[in-house]
Amino acid sequence: MSTSARASGSLTVGTLSAEPGSKARGPVLADLGAITMNIPVTLINGARRGPRIVITAGMHGGEFTGVDAATRLSELLKPDEVSGQVIVCPVANPPAVYDGRLGVSPLDGVNINRVFPGDAEGGPTERLAAWLFAGLVGGADAYIDLHSGGIDETLHDFIGYRLTGEPGLDEKTRHMAHALGIRDVVLGLNAEGGNSHAAAARHGIPALLVETGDRGERDPAAADRLVDALCGLLGELRVLDRASREPLPVREWVWAGAITAETTGLWYSDVAAGDDVTTGQVIGLITDPATGREHQVVASATGRVFYGMHGLTVAPGAELAAIAAPRDPGR
Ligand SMILES: [Zn+2]
């Protein structure tokens, strides 16, 4: 695929810089106003011209496969084998990753992947999103954000991306999504919302959400599979010199239903990630340990569960199941 070829020159993020043909690694101090944060960044500035690829992980806590794979990839890539520039940030949201291992930041309770492109004058997480978007994501020719099933989350591996209505951009993104060798691709039918990949798509950048790993797993083999998938994608983007792989057949889906808890209690799920459900089907119960009262939870759509709640204890608003339906090719 074609992406703009970068003039060879130094690659800089904050105080970290790499000349063409070199690699730099270190913490970059993000000055967020009231607070500062050290963000780990690796810059691989290729000896030859090519696109700039930005890979982030660790937007959320407890999502280990992506963090592990991004770190392994940043160690693996050699500048003399790279055409273009690769920026890897394995822990994009250190407070959420290190201090809470939760989807929200312990600083302000905000889910960073709902506030992109951020607000430099906002709260701590909005400011961090703005810093990441201005310093890393916004300058990419292609962007990949690695997520995983968190500690309390079941997940069936998938790639996500957003349709923008801009045919050239959507085709580039589709090509990237199909190059990863992950079978299920879930489309969002617009690029609205505060997810980093949605904000990047609105900025004209082909952008993928990659979701691999289940229930906080930290399996080295799973991380290596993801590294291999990312190297395949970098080959397809001509950043790495690799023979094109035979593309795996892909199944395309669209998001069809998000089921959240309406009550506090104990969640007993009848379905697992990867299961097919039909509208109205009882997919689990929330019981009140005080009264024994049972609250049935039903599927709001027909399709497949791609992720869901593994934790036993839930409060109103907790995401219990996300359902996608096979894509109607006419849409
Ligand atoms: Zn996540």
PDB file of C-alpha atoms in Angstrom, residues 27-33 35-39 127-128 131-132:
ATOM      1  CA  PRO A  27      11.444   7.730  29.137  1.00  0.00           C
ATOM      2  CA  VAL A  28      10.014  10.900  27.664  1.00  0.00           C
ATOM      3  CA  LEU A  29       8.818  13.443  30.188  1.00  0.00           C
ATOM      4  CA  ALA A  30       5.267  14.536  29.447  1.00  0.00           C
ATOM      5  CA  ASP A  31       4.542  17.884  31.080  1.00  0.00           C
ATOM      6  CA  LEU A  32       0.796  17.839  31.702  1.00  0.00           C
ATOM      7  CA  GLY A  33       0.615  21.076  33.654  1.00  0.00           C
ATOM      8  CA  ILE A  35       1.622  16.821  36.858  1.00  0.00           C
ATOM      9  CA  THR A  36       4.385  15.270  34.812  1.00  0.00           C
ATOM     10  CA  MET A  37       4.711  11.667  33.647  1.00  0.00           C
ATOM     11  CA  ASN A  38       7.479   9.548  32.213  1.00  0.00           C
ATOM     12  CA  ILE A  39       6.248   7.794  29.084  1.00  0.00           C
ATOM     13  CA  ARG A 127      -4.136  16.138  29.037  1.00  0.00           C
ATOM     14  CA  LEU A 128      -2.273  12.837  28.666  1.00  0.00           C
ATOM     15  CA  TRP A 131       0.031  14.829  24.713  1.00  0.00           C
ATOM     16  CA  LEU A 132      -0.067  11.352  23.120  1.00  0.00           C
TER      17      LEU A 132
END
